[in-house]
CSV table of C-alpha atoms in Angstrom, one decimal:
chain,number,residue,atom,x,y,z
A,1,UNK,CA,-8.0,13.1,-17.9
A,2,UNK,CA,-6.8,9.8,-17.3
A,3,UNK,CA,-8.4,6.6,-19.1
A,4,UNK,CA,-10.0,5.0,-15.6
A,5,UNK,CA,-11.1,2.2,-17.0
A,6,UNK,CA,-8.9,0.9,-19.5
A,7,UNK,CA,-6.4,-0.4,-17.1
A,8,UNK,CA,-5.1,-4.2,-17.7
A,9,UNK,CA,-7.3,-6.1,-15.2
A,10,UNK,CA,-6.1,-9.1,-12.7
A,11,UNK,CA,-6.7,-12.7,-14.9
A,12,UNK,CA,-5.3,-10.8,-18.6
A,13,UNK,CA,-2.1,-12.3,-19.8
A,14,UNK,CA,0.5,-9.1,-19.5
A,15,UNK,CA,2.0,-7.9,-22.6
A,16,UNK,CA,5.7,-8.7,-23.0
A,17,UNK,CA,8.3,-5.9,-24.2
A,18,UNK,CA,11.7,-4.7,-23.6
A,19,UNK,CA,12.6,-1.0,-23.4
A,20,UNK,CA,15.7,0.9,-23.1
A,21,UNK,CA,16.7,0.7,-19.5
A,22,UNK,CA,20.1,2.3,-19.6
A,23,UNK,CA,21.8,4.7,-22.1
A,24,UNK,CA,24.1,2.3,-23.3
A,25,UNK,CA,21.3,0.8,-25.3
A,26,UNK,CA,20.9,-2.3,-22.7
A,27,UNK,CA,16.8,-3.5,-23.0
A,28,UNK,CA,14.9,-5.2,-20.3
A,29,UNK,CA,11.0,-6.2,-20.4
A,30,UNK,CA,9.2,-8.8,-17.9
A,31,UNK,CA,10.2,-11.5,-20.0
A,32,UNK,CA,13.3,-11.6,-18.6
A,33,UNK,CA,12.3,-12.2,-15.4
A,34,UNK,CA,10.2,-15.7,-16.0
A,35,UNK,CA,9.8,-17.3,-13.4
A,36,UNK,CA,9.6,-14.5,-11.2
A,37,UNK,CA,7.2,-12.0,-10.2
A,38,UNK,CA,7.2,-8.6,-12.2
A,39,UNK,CA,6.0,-5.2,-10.4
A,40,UNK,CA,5.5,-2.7,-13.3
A,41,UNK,CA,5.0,0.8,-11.8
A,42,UNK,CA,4.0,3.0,-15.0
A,43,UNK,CA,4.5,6.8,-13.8
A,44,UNK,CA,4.1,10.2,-15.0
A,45,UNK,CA,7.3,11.7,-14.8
A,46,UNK,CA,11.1,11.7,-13.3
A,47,UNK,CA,11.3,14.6,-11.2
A,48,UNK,CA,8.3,15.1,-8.8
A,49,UNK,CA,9.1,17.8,-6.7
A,50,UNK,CA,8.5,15.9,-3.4
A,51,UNK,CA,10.7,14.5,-1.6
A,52,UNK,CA,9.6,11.2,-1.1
A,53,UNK,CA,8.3,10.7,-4.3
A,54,UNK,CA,7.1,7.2,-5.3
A,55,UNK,CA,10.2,5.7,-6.9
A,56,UNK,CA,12.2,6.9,-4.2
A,57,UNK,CA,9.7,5.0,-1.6
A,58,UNK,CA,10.2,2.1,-3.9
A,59,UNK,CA,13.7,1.9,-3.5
A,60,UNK,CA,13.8,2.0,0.1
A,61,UNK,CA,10.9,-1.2,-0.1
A,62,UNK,CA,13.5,-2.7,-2.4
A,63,UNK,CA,14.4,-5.6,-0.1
A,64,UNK,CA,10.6,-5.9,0.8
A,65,UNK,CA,9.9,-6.9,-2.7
A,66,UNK,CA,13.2,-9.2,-2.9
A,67,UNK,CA,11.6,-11.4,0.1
A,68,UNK,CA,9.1,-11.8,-2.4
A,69,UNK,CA,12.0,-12.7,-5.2
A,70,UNK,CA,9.8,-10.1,-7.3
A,71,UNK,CA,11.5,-8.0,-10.0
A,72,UNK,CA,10.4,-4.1,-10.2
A,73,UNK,CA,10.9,-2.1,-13.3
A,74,UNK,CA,9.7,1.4,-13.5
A,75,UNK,CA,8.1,2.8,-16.4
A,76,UNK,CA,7.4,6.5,-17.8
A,77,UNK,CA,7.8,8.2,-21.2
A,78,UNK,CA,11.2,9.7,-20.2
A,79,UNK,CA,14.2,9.1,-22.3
A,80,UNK,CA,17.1,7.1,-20.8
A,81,UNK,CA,19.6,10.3,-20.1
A,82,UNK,CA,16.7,11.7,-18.0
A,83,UNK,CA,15.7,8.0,-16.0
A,84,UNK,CA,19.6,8.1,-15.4
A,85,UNK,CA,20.0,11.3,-14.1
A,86,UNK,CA,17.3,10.8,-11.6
A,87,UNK,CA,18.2,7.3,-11.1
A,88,UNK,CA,21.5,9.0,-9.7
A,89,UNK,CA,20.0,11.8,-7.7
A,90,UNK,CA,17.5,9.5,-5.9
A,91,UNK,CA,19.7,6.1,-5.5
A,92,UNK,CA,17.9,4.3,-7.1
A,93,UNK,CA,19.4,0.8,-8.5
A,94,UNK,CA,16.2,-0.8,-9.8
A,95,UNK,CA,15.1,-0.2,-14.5
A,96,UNK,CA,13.6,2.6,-14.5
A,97,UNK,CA,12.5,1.7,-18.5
A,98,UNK,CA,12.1,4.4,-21.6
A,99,UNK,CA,8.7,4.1,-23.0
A,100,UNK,CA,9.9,7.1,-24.9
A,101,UNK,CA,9.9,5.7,-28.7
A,102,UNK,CA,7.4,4.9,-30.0
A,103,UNK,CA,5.9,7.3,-27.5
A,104,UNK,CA,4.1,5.7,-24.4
A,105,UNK,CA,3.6,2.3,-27.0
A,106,UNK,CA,4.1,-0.1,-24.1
A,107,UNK,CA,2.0,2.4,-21.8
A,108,UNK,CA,-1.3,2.5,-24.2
A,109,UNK,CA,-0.6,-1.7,-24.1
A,110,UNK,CA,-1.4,-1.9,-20.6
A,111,UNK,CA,-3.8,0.6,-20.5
A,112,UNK,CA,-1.7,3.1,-18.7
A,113,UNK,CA,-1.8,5.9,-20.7
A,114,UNK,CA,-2.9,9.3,-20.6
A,115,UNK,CA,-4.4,12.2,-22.5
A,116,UNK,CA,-1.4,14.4,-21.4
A,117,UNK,CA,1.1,12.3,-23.0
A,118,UNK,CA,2.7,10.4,-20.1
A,119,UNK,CA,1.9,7.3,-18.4
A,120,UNK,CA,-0.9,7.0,-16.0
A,121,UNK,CA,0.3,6.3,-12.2
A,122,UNK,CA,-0.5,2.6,-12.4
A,123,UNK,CA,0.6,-0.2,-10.9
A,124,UNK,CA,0.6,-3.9,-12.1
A,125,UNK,CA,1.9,-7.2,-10.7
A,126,UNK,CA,2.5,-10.0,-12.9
A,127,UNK,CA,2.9,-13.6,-11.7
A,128,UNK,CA,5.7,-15.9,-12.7
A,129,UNK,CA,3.9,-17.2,-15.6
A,130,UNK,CA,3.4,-13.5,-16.8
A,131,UNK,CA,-0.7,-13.0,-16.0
A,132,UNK,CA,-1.7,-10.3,-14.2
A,133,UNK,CA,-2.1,-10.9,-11.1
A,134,UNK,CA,-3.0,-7.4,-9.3
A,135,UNK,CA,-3.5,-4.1,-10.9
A,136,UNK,CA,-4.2,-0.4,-9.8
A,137,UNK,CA,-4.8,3.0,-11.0
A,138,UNK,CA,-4.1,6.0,-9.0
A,139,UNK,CA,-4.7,9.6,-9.2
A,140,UNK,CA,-1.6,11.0,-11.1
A,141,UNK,CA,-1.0,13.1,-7.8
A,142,UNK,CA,-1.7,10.1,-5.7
A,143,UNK,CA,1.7,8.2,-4.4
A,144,UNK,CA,0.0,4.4,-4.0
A,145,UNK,CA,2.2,3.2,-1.5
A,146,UNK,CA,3.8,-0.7,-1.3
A,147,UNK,CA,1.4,-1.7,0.3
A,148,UNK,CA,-1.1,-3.1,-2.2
A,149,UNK,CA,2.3,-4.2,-4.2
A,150,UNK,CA,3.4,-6.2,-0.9
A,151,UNK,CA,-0.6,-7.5,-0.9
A,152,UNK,CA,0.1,-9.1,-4.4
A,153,UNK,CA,3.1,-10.6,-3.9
A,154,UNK,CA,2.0,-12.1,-0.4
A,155,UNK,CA,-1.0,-13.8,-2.1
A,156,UNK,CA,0.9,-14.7,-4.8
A,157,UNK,CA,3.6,-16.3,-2.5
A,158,UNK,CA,0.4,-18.2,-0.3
A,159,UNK,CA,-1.3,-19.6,-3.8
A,160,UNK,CA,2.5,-20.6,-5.1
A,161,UNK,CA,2.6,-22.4,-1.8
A,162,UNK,CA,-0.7,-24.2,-2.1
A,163,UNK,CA,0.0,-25.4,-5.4
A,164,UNK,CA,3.5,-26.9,-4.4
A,165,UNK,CA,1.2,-29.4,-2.0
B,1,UNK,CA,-8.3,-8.4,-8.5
B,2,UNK,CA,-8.4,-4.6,-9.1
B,3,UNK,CA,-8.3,-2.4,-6.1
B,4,UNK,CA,-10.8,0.6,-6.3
B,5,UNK,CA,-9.5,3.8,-6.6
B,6,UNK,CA,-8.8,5.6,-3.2
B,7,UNK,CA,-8.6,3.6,-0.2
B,8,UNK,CA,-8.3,4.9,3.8
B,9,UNK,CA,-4.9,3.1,4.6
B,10,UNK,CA,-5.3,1.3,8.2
B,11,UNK,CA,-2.5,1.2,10.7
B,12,UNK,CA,-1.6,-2.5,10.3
B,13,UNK,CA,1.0,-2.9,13.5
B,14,UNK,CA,-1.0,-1.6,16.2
B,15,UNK,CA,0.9,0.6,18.7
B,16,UNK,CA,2.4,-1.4,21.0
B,17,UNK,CA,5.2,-1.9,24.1
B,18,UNK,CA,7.8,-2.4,21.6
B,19,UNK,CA,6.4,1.4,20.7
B,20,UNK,CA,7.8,5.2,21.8
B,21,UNK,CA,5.0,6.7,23.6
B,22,UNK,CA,4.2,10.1,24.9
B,23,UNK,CA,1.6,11.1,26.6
B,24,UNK,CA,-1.2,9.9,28.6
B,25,UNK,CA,-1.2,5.9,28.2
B,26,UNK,CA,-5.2,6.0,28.7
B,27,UNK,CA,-5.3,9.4,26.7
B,28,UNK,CA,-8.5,8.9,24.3
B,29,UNK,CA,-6.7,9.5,21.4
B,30,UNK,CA,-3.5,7.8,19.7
B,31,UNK,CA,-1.4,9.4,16.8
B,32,UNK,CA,1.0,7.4,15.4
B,33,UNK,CA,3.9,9.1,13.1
B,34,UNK,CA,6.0,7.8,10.4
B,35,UNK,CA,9.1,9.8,10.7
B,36,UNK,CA,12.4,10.6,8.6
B,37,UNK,CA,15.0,12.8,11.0
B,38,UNK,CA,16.2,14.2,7.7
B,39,UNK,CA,13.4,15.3,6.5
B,40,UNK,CA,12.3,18.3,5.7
B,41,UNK,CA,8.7,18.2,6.1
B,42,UNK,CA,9.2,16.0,9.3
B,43,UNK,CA,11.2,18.9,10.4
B,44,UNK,CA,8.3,21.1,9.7
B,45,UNK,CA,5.8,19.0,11.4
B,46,UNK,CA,7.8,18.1,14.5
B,47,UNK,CA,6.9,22.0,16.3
B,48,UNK,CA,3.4,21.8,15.4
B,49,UNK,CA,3.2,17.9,17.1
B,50,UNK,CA,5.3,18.9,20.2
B,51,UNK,CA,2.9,21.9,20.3
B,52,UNK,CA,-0.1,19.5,19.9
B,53,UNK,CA,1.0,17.7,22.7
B,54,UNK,CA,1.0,20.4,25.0
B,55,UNK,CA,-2.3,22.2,24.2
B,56,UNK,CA,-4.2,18.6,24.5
B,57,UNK,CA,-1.5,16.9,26.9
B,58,UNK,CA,-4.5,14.6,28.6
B,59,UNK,CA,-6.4,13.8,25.7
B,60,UNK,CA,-3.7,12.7,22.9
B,61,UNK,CA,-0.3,10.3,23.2
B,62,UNK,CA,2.0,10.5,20.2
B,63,UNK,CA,3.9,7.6,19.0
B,64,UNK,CA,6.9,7.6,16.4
B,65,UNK,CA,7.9,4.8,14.4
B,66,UNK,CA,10.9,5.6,11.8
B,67,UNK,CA,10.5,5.6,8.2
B,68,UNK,CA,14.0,6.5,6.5
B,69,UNK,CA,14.2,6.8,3.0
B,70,UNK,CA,17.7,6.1,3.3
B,71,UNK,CA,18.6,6.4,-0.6
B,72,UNK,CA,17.4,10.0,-0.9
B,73,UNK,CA,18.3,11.0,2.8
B,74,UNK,CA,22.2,9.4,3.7
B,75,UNK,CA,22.2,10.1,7.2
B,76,UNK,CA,18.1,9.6,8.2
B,77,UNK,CA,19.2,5.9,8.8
B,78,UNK,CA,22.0,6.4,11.3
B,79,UNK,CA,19.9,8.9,12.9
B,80,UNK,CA,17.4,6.6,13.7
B,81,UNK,CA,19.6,4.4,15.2
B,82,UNK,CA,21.0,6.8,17.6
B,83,UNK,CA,17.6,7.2,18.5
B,84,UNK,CA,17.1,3.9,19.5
B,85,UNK,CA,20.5,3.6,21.0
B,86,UNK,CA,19.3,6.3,23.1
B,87,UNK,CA,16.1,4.8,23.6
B,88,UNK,CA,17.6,1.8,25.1
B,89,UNK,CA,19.2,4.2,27.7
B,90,UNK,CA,15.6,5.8,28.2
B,91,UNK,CA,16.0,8.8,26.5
B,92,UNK,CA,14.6,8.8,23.1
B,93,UNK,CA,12.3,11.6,23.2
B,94,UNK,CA,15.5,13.8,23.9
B,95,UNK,CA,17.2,12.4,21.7
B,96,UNK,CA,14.5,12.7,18.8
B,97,UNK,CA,13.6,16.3,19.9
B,98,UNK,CA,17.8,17.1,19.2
B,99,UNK,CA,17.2,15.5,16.0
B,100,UNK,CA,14.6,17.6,14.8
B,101,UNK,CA,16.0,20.5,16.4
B,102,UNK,CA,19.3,20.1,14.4
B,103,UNK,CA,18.2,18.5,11.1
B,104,UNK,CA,20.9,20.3,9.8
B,105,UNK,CA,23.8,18.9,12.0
B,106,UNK,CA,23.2,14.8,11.2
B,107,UNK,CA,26.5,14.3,10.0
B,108,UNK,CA,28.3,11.9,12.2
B,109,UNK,CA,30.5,14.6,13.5
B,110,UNK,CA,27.7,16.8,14.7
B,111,UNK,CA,25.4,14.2,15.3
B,112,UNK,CA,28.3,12.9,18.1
B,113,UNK,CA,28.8,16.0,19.5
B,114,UNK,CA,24.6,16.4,19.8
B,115,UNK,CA,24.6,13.3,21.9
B,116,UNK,CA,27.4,14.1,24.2
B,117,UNK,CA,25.4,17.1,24.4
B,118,UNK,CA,22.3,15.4,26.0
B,119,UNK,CA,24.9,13.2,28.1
B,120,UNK,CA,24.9,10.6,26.6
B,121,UNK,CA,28.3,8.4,26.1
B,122,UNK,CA,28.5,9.7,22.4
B,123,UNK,CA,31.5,7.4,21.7
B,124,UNK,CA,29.9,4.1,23.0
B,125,UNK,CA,26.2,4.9,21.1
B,126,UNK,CA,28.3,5.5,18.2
B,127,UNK,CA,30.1,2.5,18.2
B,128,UNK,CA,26.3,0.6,18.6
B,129,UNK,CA,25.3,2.2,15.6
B,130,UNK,CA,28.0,1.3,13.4
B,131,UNK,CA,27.6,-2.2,14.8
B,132,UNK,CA,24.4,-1.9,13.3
B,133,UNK,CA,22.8,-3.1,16.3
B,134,UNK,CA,19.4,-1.0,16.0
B,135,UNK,CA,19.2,-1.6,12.1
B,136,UNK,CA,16.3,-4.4,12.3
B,137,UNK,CA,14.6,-2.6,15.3
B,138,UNK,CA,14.6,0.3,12.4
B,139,UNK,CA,13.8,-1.7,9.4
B,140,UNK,CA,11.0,-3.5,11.6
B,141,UNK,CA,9.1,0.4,12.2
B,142,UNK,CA,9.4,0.9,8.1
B,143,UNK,CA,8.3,-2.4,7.2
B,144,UNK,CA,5.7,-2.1,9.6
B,145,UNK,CA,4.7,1.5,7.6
B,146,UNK,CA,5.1,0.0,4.1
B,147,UNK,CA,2.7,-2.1,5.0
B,148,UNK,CA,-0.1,0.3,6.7
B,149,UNK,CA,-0.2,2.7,3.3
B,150,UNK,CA,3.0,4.9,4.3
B,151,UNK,CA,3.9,6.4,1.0
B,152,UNK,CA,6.2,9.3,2.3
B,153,UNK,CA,7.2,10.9,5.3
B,154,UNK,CA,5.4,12.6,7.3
B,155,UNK,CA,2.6,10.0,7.6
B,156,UNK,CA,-0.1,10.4,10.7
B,157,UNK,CA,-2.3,7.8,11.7
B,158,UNK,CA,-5.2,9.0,13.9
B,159,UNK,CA,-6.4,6.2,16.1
B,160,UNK,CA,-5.3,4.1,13.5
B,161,UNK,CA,-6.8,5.5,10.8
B,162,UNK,CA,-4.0,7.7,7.9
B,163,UNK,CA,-4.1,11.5,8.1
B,164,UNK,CA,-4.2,12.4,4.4
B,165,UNK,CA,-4.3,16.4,5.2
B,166,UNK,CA,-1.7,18.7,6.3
B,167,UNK,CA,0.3,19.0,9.7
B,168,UNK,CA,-0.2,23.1,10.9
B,169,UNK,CA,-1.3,23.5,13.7
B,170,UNK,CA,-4.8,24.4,14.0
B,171,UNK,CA,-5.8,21.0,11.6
B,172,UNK,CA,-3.6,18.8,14.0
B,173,UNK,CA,-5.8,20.3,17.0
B,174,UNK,CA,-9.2,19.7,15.1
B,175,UNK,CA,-8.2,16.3,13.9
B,176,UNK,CA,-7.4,15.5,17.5
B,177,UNK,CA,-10.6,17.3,18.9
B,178,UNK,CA,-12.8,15.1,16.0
B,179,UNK,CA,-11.1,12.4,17.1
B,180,UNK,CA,-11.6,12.7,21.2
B,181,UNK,CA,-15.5,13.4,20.3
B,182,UNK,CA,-16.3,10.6,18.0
C-alpha cells in the first residue's frame, strides 16, 4: 500500500542529496542543478514490461523539458549496473539515480516510499531556488504522463517572468 | 499545488485542418489516436480501428496524430515522416495502412520498397525525409500529445475525452455507440 498522503507537498523546501548516477561512482542530486528547475520522477522499478513505459516517454519529452531549461533525474531503489543496463536498452541519456544504499533513504525524505520496498510512482518539480513547486502521486501501475510535469514548468516559467518586471 | 490523484486527460489541440481525417467530416463522433508505426500494440489496434470504421462508417471519423517514442522504437520516427511525405502527395491513409500492415518491414530498405509499392516516387520521399523536412510537422502531433495526458502509445481520445480501456473490438464499438448517444 502506498503512503498517499505523505508526499512532499507544493511550498516545502526539497531535500537536497546526491546518489549514485553511474557505475563509475559519479553522484548527482538537485543541488547541482541551482538555478534551474529539477523534475524528480521517483519510480518503482527498471524494467516494466510495457513498452512505453514512463522513463522511456520521458526521454522522448526530453527536449520538452529543455525548453523549460529543467533538469530530470530519475529515481528508484535500483542499483547503478541495473539503471545502466536499462538506461542502454531504452536510450535513455538522462540520471536515472540509485536510491539503493541506504535503501530508498532519499525516497522515505520525499515521502515517496512504499511498503513494498521501492519508490512510490511520484513526481516532484522543484523550482530554481529548490522549493517544491508541484508534486504528484500516482498509482504504481499508473504512467502519469508529461503533462502535469510540462504544467509546472510552464507556470514556473510565467511566475519567473513576472518577477523579472 | 498537488494534483489529485486520477485525472480524465482532455485533448488539448483540438482536431483540426492541419489534422488526417477519415470519415464523415459531420460524423457525430471524433476519435483521435496517438500512434507509433512501430509499435506493437498500435499494430494490434490498427485492424480493430479500420474495422471500427467500417461497421460505424457514418457515425465516427478517426484522426491520427504521431507519437514516436523514437529512443525505444529507431525507425517509428522515419516512418512517420514518410507518412507525411506521403500525406503531402494525398495519400497518407495508404501509406499509414502499409505501415501498419508491415510493421515488421520499417527498415529503410523495405520501408522504400513499400512506398514504391503504393506508387509513390520512393527515391524522392526518401530523400524528404532524410532532409528532415516533416520532423517538426512530427514533433508538433507529439508535443501536442504530451501535452493532452499521452503517456504511451496507443492513446484514444473519444470526442476529446482519453480512452483509458482497451482497443478490441467490441469495446471500441460500445465506446463509439456511448459516445453517438450521449
Amino acid at each position: 500500500m502506498t503512503e498517499l498522503h505523505g508526499l512532499i507537498p507544493a511550498g516545502s523546501a526539497a531535500p537536497d542529496f546526491t546518489l549514485p548516477a553511474t557505475p563509475e561512482g559519479h553522484r548527482t542530486g538537485p543541488g547541482r542543478y541551482a538555478g534551474r528547475p529539477v523534475v524528480l520522477a521517483f519510480y518503482p522499478a527498471d524494467w516494466s514490461p510495457v513498452c512505453s513505459d514512463q522513463m522511456s516517454l520521458y526521454q522522448a519529452a526530453l527536449p520538452e523539458f529543455e525548453r523549460y531549461d529543467a533538469a530530470l533525474l530519475g529515481v528508484s531503489v535500483d542499483g547503478i549496473w541495473s539503471h545502466r543496463a536499462f538506461a542502454q536498452q531504452r536510450g535513455i541519456t538522462f540520471p536515472l539515480l540509485a536510491d539503493f544504499e541506504p535503501k530508498g533513504e532519499v525516497s522515505r525524505r520525499y515521502g515517496a516510499y512504499t511498503g513494498q520496498g521501492v519508490s512510490a510512482r511520484a513526481l516532484v518539480v522543484l523550482d530554481p531556488a529548490g522549493t517544491v513547486a508541484w508534486s504528484q502521486l500516482s498509482p504504481d501501475d499508473v504512467n502519469p504522463g508529461a503533462d502535469g510535469i510540462l504544467d509546472a514548468l510552464e507556470r514556473l516559467g510565467a511566475d519567473r517572468r513576472v518577477t523579472a518586471r | 499545488m498537488t494534483t489529485p490523484l486520477q485525472m480524465t486527460a482532455k485533448l488539448r489541440t483540438p482536431v483540426g485542418g492541419r489534422d488526417h481525417v477519415r470519415g464523415p467530416v459531420d460524423a457525430p463522433v471524433t476519435l483521435v489516436q496517438y500512434g507509433d508505426f512501430q509499435c506493437r500494440f498500435c499494430g494490434a489496434a490498427y485492424p480493430n480501428l479500420v474495422e471500427l470504421g467500417r461497421q460505424r462508417a457514418d457515425v465516427v471519423r478517426l484522426v491520427y496524430r504521431h507519437f514516436p517514442i523514437a529512443n525505444v522504437h529507431p525507425y517509428a520516427e522515419s516512418a512517420a515522416e514518410m507518412a507525411e511525405a506521403a500525406a503531402r502527395r494525398d495519400r497518407f491513409w495508404e501509406m499509414h495502412d502499409w505501415l501498419y500492415e508491415h510493421q515488421d518491414q520499417l527498415d529503410p530498405v523495405h520501408l522504400s520498397l513499400g512506398v514504391a509499392q503504393l506508387g509513390l516516387p520512393a527515391d524522392e520521399l526518401a530523400a524528404e525525409v532524410g532532409r528532415q523536412e516533416y520532423g517538426d510537422r512530427v514533433r508538433q502531433d507529439f508535443v501536442s500529445g504530451i501535452r493532452s495526458g499521452v503517456n504511451g502509445t496507443p492513446t484514444l481520445f473519444v470526442d476529446d475525452v482519453r480512452h483509458d480501456g482497451g482497443y478490441d473490438l467490441a469495446e471500441l464499438l460500445a465506446v463509439v455507440d456511448a459516445a453517438a448517444n450521449a
